[in-house]
Coordinates of C-alpha atoms and ligand atoms in Angstrom, one line a residue:
X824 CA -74.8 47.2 -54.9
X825 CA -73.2 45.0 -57.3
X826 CA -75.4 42.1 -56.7
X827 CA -78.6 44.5 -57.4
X828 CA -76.9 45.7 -60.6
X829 CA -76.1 42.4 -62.1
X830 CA -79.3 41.4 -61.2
X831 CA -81.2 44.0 -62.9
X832 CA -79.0 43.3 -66.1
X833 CA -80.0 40.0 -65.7
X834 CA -83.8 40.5 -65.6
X835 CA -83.2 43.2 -68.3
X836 CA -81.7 40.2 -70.9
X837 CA -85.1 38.6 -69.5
X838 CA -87.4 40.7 -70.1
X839 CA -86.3 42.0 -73.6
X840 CA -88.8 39.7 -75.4
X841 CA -91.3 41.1 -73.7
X842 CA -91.2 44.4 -74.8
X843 CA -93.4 43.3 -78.0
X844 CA -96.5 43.7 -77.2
X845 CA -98.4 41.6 -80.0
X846 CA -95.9 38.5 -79.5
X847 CA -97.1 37.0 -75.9
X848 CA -97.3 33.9 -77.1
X849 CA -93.6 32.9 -78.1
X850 CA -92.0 34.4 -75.1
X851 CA -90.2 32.3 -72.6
X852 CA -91.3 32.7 -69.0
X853 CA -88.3 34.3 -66.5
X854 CA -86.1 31.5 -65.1
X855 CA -85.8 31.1 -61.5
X856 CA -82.5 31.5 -60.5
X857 CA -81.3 32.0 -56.6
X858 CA -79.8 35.5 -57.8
X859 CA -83.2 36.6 -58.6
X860 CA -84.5 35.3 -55.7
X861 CA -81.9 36.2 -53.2
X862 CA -81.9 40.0 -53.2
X863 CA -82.5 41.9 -50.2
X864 CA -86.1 42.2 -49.1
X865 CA -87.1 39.3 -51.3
X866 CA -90.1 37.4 -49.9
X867 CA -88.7 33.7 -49.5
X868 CA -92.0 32.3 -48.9
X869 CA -94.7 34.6 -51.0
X870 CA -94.9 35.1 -54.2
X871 CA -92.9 38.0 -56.2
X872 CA -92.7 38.6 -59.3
X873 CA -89.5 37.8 -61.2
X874 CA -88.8 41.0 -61.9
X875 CA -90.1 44.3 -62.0
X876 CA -93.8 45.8 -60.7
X877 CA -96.6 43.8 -59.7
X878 CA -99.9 45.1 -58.0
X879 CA -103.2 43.0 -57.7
X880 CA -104.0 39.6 -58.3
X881 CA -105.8 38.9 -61.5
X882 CA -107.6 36.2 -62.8
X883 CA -107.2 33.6 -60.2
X884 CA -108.9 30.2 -61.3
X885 CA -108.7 26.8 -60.7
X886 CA -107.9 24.8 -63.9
X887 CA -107.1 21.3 -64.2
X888 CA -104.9 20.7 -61.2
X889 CA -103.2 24.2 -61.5
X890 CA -104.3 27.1 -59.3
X891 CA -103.5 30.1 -62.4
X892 CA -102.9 33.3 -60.9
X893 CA -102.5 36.3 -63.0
X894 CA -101.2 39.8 -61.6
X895 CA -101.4 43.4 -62.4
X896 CA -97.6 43.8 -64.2
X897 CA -95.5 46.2 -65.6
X898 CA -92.6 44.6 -67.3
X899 CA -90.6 47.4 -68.2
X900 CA -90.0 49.2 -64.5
X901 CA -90.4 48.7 -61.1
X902 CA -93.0 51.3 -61.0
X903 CA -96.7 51.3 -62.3
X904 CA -97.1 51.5 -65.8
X905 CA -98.9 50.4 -68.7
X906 CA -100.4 47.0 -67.6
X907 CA -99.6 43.4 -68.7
X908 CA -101.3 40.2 -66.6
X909 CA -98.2 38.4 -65.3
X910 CA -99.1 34.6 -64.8
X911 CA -98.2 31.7 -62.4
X912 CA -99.6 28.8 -61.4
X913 CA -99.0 26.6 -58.4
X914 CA -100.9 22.9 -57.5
X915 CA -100.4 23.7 -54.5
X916 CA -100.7 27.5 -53.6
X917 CA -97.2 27.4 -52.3
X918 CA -94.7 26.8 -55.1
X919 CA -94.9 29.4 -58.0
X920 CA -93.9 28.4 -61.4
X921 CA -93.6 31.9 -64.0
X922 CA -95.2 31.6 -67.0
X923 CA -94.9 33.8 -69.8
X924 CA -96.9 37.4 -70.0
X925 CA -100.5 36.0 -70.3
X926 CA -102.1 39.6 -71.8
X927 CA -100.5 42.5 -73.1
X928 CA -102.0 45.9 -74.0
X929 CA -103.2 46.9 -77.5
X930 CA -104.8 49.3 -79.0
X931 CA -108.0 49.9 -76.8
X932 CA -105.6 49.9 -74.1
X933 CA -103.7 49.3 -71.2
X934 CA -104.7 45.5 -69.2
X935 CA -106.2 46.2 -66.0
X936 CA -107.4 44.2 -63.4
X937 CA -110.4 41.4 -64.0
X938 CA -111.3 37.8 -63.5
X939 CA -111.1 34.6 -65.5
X940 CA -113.7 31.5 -65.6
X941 CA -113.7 28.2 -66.9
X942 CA -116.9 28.4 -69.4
X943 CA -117.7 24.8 -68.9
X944 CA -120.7 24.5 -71.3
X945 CA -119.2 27.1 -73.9
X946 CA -121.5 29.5 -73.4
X947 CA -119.2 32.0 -75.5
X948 CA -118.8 30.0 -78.7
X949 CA -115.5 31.2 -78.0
X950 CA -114.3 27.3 -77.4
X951 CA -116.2 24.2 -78.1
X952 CA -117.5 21.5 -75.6
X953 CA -114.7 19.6 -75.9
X954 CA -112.3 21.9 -75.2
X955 CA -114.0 24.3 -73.6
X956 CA -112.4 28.3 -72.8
X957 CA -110.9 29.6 -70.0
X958 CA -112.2 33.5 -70.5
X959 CA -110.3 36.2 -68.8
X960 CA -112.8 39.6 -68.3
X961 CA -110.7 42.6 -67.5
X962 CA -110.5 46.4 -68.0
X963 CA -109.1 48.0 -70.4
X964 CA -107.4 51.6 -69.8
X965 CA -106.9 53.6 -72.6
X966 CA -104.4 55.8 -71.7
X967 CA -104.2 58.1 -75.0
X968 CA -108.1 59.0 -74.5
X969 CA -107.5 59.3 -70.9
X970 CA -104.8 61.8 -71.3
X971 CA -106.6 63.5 -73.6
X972 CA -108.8 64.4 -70.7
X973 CA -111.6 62.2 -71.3
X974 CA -113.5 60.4 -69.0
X975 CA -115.3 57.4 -70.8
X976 CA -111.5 55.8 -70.9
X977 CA -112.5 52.7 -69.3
X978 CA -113.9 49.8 -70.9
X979 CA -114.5 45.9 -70.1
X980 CA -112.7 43.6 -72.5
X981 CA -112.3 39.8 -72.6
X982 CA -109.7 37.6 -73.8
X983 CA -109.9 33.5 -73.8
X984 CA -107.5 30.4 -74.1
X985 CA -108.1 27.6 -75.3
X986 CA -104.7 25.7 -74.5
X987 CA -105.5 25.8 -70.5
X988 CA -104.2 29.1 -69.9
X989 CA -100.6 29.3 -71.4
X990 CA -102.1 31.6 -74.5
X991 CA -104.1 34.5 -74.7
X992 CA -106.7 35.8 -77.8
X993 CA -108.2 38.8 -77.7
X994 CA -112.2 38.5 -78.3
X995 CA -112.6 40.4 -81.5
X996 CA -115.3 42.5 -80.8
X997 CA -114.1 44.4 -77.6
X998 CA -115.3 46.0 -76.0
X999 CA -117.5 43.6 -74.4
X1000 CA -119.1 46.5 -72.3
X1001 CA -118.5 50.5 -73.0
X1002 CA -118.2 53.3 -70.7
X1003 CA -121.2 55.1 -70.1
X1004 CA -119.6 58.3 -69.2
X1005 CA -117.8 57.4 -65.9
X1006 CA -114.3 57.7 -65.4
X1007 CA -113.6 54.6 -62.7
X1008 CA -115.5 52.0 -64.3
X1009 CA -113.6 49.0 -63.8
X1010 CA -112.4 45.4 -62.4
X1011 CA -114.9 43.0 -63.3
X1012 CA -115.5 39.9 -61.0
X1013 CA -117.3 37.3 -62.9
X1014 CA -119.2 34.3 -61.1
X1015 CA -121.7 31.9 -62.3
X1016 CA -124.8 31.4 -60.5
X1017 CA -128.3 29.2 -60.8
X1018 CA -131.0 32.1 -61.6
X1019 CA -134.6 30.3 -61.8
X1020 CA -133.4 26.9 -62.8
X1021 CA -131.1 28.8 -65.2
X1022 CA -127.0 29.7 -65.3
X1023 CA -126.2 32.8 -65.6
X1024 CA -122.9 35.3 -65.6
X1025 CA -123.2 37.8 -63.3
X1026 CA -120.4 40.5 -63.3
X1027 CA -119.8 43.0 -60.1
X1028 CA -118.0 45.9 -61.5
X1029 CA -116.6 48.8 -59.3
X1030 CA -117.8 52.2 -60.7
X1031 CA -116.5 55.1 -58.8
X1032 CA -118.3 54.8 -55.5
X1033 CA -120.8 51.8 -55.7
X1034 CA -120.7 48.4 -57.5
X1035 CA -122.6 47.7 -60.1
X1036 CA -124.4 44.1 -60.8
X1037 CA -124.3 42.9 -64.3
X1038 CA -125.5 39.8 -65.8
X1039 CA -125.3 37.6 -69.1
X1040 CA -125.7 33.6 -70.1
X1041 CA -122.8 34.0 -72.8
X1042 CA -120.0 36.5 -71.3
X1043 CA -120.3 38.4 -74.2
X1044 CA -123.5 40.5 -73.7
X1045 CA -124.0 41.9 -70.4
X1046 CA -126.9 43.6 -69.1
X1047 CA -127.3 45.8 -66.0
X1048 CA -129.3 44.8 -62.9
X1049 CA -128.3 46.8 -60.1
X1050 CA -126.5 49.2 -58.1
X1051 CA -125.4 49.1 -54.7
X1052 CA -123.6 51.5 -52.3
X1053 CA -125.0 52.1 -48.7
X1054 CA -125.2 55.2 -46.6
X1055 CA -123.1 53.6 -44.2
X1056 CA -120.1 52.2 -46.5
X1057 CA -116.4 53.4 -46.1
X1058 CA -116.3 55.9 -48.8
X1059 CA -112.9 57.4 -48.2
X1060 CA -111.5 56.9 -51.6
X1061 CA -112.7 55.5 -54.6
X1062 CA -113.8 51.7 -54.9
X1063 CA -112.0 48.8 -56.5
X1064 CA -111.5 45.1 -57.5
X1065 CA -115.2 43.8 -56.3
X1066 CA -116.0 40.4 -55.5
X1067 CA -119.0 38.8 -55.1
X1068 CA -119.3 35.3 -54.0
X1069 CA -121.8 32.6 -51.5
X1070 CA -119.9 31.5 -48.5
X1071 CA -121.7 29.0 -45.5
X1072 CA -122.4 30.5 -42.3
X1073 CA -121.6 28.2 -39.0
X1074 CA -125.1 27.4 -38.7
X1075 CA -125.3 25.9 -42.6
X1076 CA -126.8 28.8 -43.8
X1077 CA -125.9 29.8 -47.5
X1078 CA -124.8 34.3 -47.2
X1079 CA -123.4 36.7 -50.2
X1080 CA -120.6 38.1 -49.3
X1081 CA -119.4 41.4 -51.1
X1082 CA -115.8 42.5 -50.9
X1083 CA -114.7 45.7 -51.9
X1084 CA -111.2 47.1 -52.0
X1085 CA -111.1 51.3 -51.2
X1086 CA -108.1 53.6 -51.4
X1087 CA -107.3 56.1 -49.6
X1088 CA -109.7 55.4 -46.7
X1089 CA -108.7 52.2 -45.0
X1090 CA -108.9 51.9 -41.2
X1091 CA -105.0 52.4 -40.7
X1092 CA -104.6 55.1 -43.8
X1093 CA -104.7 54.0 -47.6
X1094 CA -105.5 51.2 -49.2
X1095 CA -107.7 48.4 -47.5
X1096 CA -110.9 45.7 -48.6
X1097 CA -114.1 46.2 -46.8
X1098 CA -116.6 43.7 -47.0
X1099 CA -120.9 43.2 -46.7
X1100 CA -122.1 39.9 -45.7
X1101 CA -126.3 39.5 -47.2
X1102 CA -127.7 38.3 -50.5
X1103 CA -128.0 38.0 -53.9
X1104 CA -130.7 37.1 -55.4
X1105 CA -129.3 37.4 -59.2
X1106 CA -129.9 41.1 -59.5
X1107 CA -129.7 42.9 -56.5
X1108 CA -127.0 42.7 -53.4
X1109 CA -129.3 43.3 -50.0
X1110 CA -128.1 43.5 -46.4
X1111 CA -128.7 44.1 -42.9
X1112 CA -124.9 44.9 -42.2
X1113 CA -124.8 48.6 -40.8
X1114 CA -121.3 48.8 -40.0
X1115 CA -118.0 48.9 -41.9
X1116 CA -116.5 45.6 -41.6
X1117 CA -113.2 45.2 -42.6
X1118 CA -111.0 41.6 -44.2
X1119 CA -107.9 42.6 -42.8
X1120 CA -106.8 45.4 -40.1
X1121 CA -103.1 45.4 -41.6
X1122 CA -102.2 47.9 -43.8
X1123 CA -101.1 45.5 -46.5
X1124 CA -103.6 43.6 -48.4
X1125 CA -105.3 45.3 -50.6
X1126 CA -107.6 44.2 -54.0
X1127 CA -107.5 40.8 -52.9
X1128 CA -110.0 38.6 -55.3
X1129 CA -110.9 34.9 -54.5
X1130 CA -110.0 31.6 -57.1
X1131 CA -112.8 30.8 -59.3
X1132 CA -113.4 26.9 -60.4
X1133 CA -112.3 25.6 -57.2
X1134 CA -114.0 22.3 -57.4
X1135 CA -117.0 21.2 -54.9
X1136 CA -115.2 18.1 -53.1
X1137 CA -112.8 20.6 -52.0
X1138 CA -115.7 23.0 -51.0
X1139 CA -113.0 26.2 -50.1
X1140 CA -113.2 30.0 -51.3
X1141 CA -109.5 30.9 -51.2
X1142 CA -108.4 34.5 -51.1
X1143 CA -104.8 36.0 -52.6
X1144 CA -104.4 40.2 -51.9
X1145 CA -101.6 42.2 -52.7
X1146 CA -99.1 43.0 -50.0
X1147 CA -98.7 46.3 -50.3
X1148 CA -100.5 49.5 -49.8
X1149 CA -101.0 52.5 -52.6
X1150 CA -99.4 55.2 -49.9
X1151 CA -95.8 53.9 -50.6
X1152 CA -96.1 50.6 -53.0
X1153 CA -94.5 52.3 -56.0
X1154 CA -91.5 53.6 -53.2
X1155 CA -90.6 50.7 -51.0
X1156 CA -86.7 49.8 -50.8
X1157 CA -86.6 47.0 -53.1
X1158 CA -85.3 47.6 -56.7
X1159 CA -85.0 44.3 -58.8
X1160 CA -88.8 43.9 -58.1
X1161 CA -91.6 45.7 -56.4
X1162 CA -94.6 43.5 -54.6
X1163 CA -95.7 40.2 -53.2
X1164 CA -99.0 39.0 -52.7
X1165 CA -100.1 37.7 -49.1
X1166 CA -100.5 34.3 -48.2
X1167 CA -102.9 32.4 -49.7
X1168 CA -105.8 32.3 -47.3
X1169 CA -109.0 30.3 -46.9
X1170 CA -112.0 32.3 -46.1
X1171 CA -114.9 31.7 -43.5
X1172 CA -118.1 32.8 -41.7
X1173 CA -118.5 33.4 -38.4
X1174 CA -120.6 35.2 -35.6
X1175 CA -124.1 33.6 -34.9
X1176 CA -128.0 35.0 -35.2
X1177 CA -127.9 38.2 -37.1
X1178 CA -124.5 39.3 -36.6
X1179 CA -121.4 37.6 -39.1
X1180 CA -117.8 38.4 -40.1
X1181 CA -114.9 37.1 -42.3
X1182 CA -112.3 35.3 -40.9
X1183 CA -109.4 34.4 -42.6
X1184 CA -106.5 31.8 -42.5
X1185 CA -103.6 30.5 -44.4
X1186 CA -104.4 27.7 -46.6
X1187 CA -103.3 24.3 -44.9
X1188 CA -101.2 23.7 -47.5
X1189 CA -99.1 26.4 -45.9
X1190 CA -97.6 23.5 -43.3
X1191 CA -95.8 22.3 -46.3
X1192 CA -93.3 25.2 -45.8
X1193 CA -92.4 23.5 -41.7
X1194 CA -88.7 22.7 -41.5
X1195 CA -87.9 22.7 -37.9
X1196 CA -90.7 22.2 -35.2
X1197 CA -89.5 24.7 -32.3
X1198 CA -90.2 24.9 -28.8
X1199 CA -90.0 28.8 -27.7
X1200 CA -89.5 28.9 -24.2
X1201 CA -89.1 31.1 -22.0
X1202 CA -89.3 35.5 -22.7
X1203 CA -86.1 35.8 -24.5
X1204 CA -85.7 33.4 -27.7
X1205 CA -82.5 33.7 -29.8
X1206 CA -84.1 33.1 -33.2
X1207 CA -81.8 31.0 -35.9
X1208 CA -84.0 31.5 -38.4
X1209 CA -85.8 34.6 -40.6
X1210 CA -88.6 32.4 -41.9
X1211 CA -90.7 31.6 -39.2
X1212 CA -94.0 30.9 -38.1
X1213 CA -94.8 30.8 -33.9
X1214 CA -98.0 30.5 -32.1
X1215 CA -98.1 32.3 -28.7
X1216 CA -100.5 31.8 -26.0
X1217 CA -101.8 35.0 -24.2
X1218 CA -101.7 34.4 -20.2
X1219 CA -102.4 38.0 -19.6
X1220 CA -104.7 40.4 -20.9
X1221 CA -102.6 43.1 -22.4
X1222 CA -99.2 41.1 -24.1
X1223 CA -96.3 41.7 -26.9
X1224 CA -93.8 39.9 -28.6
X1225 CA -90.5 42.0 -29.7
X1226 CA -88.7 40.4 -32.9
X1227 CA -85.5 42.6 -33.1
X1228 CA -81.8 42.7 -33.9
X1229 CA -78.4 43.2 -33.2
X1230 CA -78.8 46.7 -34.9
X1231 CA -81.4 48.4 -32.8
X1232 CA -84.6 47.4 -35.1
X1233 CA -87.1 46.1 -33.9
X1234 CA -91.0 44.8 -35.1
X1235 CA -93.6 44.3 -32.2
X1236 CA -97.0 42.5 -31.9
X1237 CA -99.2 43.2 -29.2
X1238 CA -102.4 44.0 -27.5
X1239 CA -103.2 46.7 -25.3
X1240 CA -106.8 49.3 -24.6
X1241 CA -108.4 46.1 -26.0
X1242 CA -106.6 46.4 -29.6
X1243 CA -104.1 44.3 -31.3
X1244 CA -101.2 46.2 -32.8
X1245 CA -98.2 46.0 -34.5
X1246 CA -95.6 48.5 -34.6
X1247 CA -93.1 48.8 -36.8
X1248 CA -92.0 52.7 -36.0
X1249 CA -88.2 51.1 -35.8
X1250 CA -88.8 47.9 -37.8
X1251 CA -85.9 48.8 -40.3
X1252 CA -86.3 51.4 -43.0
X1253 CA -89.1 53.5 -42.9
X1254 CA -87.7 56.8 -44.4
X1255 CA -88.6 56.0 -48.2
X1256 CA -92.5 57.2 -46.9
X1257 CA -93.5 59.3 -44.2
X1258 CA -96.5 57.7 -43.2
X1259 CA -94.7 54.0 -42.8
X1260 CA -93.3 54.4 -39.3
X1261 CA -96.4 53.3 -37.6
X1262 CA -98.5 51.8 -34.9
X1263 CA -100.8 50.1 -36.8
X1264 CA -104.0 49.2 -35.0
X1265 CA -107.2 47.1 -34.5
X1266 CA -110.1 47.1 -32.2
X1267 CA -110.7 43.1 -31.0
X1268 CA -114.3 44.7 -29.5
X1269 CA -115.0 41.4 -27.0
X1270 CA -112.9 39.2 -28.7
X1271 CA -110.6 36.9 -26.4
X1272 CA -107.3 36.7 -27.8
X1273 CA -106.9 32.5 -27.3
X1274 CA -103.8 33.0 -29.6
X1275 CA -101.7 34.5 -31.8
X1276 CA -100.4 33.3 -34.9
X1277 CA -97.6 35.3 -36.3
X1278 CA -95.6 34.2 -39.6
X1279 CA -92.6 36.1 -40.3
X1280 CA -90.9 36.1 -44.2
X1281 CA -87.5 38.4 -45.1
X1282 CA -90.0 41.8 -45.5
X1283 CA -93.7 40.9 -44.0
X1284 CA -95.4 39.7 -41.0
X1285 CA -99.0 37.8 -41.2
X1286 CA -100.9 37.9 -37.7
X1287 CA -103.9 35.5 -37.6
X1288 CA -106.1 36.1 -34.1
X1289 CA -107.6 32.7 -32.3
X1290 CA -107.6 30.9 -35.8
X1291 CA -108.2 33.8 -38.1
X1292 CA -111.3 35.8 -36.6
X1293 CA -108.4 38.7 -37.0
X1294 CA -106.0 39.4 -39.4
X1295 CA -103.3 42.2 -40.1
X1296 CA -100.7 41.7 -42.9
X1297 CA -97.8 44.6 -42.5
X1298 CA -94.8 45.4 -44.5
X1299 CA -91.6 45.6 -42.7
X1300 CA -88.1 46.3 -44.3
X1301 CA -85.2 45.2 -41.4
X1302 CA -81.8 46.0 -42.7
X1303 CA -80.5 42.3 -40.7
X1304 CA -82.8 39.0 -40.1
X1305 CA -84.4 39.6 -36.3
X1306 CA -82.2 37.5 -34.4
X1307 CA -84.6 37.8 -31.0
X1308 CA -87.9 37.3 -29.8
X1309 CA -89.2 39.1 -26.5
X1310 CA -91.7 37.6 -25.4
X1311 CA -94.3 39.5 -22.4
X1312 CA -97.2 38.0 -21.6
X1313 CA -97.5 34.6 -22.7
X1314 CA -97.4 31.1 -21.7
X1315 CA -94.0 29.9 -20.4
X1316 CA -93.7 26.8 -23.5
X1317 CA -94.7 28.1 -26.9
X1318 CA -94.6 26.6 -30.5
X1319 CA -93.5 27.1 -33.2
X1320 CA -91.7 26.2 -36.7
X1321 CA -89.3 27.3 -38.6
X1322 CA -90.0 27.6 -42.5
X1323 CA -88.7 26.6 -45.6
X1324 CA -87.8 28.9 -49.0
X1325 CA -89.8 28.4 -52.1
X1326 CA -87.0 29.6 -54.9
Ligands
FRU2515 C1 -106.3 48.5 -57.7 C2 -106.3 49.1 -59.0 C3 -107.4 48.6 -59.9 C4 -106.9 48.8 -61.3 C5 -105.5 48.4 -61.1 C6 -104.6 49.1 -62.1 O1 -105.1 48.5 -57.0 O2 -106.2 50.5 -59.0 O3 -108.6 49.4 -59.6 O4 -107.6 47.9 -62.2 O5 -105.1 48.7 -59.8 O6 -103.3 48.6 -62.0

């Protein structure tokens, strides 16, 4: 209890400049100290804030060697609050360096989530050729009208920096787009395309229950094309944090994909990102798709956005989400900070003909975290290390794999009545949410399971299906490192490594 104490005085001394709202600019970014990075929980491997509450990733572009990625923030709590965009960048999408608080609310309102480009040909003004603006597009959330019981609270805004991201102006006209009367109007996801020979903007903004398509050639003036929200769609809760972007299909073929994050209603309970694979032809989102697909059958990834900028030669769309799920985020037992985002994952098509789905994988820069290769032999593996990532090959149809400990908790992966689950009823603690203790679950329809890819860090486990065709991201919170993996099921000799901390 000490330790948690002393290191919430610690962030506290930290955070003090940041409770100034107008002063961004001169405020030193946390240090990184093992303290802060050692409490219990703490992701070793994933990015967490240094202190306090994070939810979604923000912002996420490529810029000059440095992958920037903002984040939904609340510097003053570990609960939600009124919103800030944390910052980080990496060059490699596996060491985080803090940077100060990129965008703090004012008076039209709290910061929420958005996007950033690189406006390459200045098509703001905002910058110059030479020098030209990163732009960050968000919501704002003003609070005061909101509680006043109005429903036009939410507006888009922009911001821009000219000094590769470290600082932050407002645009002085914001609004850049006003709220017609709807109260979830919000997230925009900003992507340049070719339109007839010409570049334009086109924003996808998620208002209430569809996305809307809006587009503009200067980021400042944006114009509405379309609307689009299917029948068929999971509608369970309200939808957030679009994006839009093109992505190749195996046979070459150039498809739209659509992602859109929805809470409550995900296919394990709460928050989850469905997705439409079709096309966009500059104003209108069209598809075949008739069922609800879904990027990731955990239950925690959620609002997950992809980088913007990455540059051709490297030809990948990378994909951060937030760990965590609405139904407990703000309650999880970790005090000194609240969140981590998932792996950073590349994205791909697959399928064939008519029919397509998302796969998704950790980015190969994620080897950089090996330490130890391991050979796991055998069904009972004493396990030396809590950062690991193994690869077990299925030899029969229905399998598991048991990580537990010396205290009776225990995590397991499995398949069985042709789904893959993971349950994590006696993972650790579970109490702190009554829905936590569960069998999460999802249907592999034909799929062969070739192999499973598990990796393990202090409070999450990331399962990747032959490659990535499947993924489920889970929260767990074990009291003691699993010391043991049972193994039932698999191939005598498996693989694996163990990993190494990024603090
Ligand atoms: C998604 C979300 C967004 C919103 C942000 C507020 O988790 O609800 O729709 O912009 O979080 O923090």
């Amino acid at each position: 209890m000490k330790g948690v104490k002393q290191i919430l005085a610690l962030s506290f001394i930290l955070l003090i400049g940041y409770s100034c709202q107008n002063k961004v600019k001169d405020q030193p970014a946390i240090e990184v100290t093992t303290a802060l990075y050692g409490e219990p929980h703490r992701p070793q491997y994933h990015f967490s804030p240094p202190a306090n509450w994070m939810n979604d990733p923000n912002g996420m572009v490529f810029h000059k060697g440095n992958y920037h990625l903002f984040y939904q923030y609340y510097p003053d709590s570990n609960v939600w609050g009124p919103m800030h965009w944390g910052h980080a960048i990496s060059k490699d999408l596996v060491s985080w360096e803090n940077l100060p608080i990129a965008i703090a609310p004012d008076s039209l309102g709290w910061i929420f989530s958005g996007s950033a480009v690189l406006d390459k040909q200045n098509s703001s003004g905002l910058g110059s050729i030479e020098n030209p603006p990163l732009v960050a597009i968000y919501t704002y959330h003003d609070n005061v009208k909101g509680d006043a019981g109005r429903i036009d609270f939410q507006t888009q805004g922009i911001a821009y920096s000219l000094d590769d991201g470290v600082s932050w102006d407002k645009y002085k006209e914001n609004p850049v787009l006003a709220n017609p009367g709807i109260k979830d109007f919000r997230d925009p996801k900003v992507t340049k395309m070719e339109v007839g020979g010409k570049s334009m903007w086109i924003m996808s903004l998620a208002v209430k229950d569809k996305i809307s398509f809006y587009s503009s050639s200067n980021l400042l003036e944006w114009t509405h094309e379309s609307d689009f929200n299917p029948d068929w769609a999971a509608y369970g809760g309200v939808w957030e944090c679009p994006d839009l972007f093109p992505l190749q299909s195996p046979d070459g073929e150039q498809k739209w994909v659509l992602f859109v994050s929805i809470n409550p209603g995900g296919p394990n309970g709460g928050s989850a990102t469905q997705y439409f694979i079709g096309d966009f032809d500059g104003e209108t989102f069209t598809t075949n798709q008739q069922d609800i697909k879904w990027l990731d059958h955990g239950t925690d990834n959620y609002a997950g956005v992809t980088w913007s900028n990455v540059p051709d030669s490297d030809g990948r769309k990378i994909f951060i989400g937030w760990m965590s799920n609405w139904n407990y985020a703000q309650v999880v037992p970790t005090e000194a900070w609240r969140s981590a985002m998932t792996l950073p994952r590349t994205l791909f098509l697959f399928g064939e003909g008519e029919e397509h789905w998302i796969g998704s994988k950790p980015v190969k820069e994620v080897e950089q975290l090996r330490d130890r290769a391991l050979t796991i032999e055998g069904e009972k593996i004493t396990l030396e290390n809590e950062l690991l990532e193994v690869y077990l090959k299925p030899k029969t149809t229905d399998f598991s794999a048991t990580f537990e400990n010396e205290f009776g908790e225990s995590l397991v992966i499995g398949k069985r009545e042709g789904e893959l689950y993971i349950d994590r009823t006696k993972s650790g603690l579970t109490d702190f949410n009554e829905g936590f203790a569960s069998i999460i679950t999802a249907p592999l329809n034909e799929f062969d399971v070739n192999e499973v890819r598990i990796l393990l860090d202090r409070s999450s486990i990331e399962v990747f299906v032959n490659e990535g065709t499947l993924a489920m991201t889970a929260l767990v919170f074990p009291q003691h490192p699993y010391s043991k993996l049972l193994l039932n099921g698999f191939e005598k000799e498996n693989k694996g490594f163990s990993l190494k901390k990024i603090w």
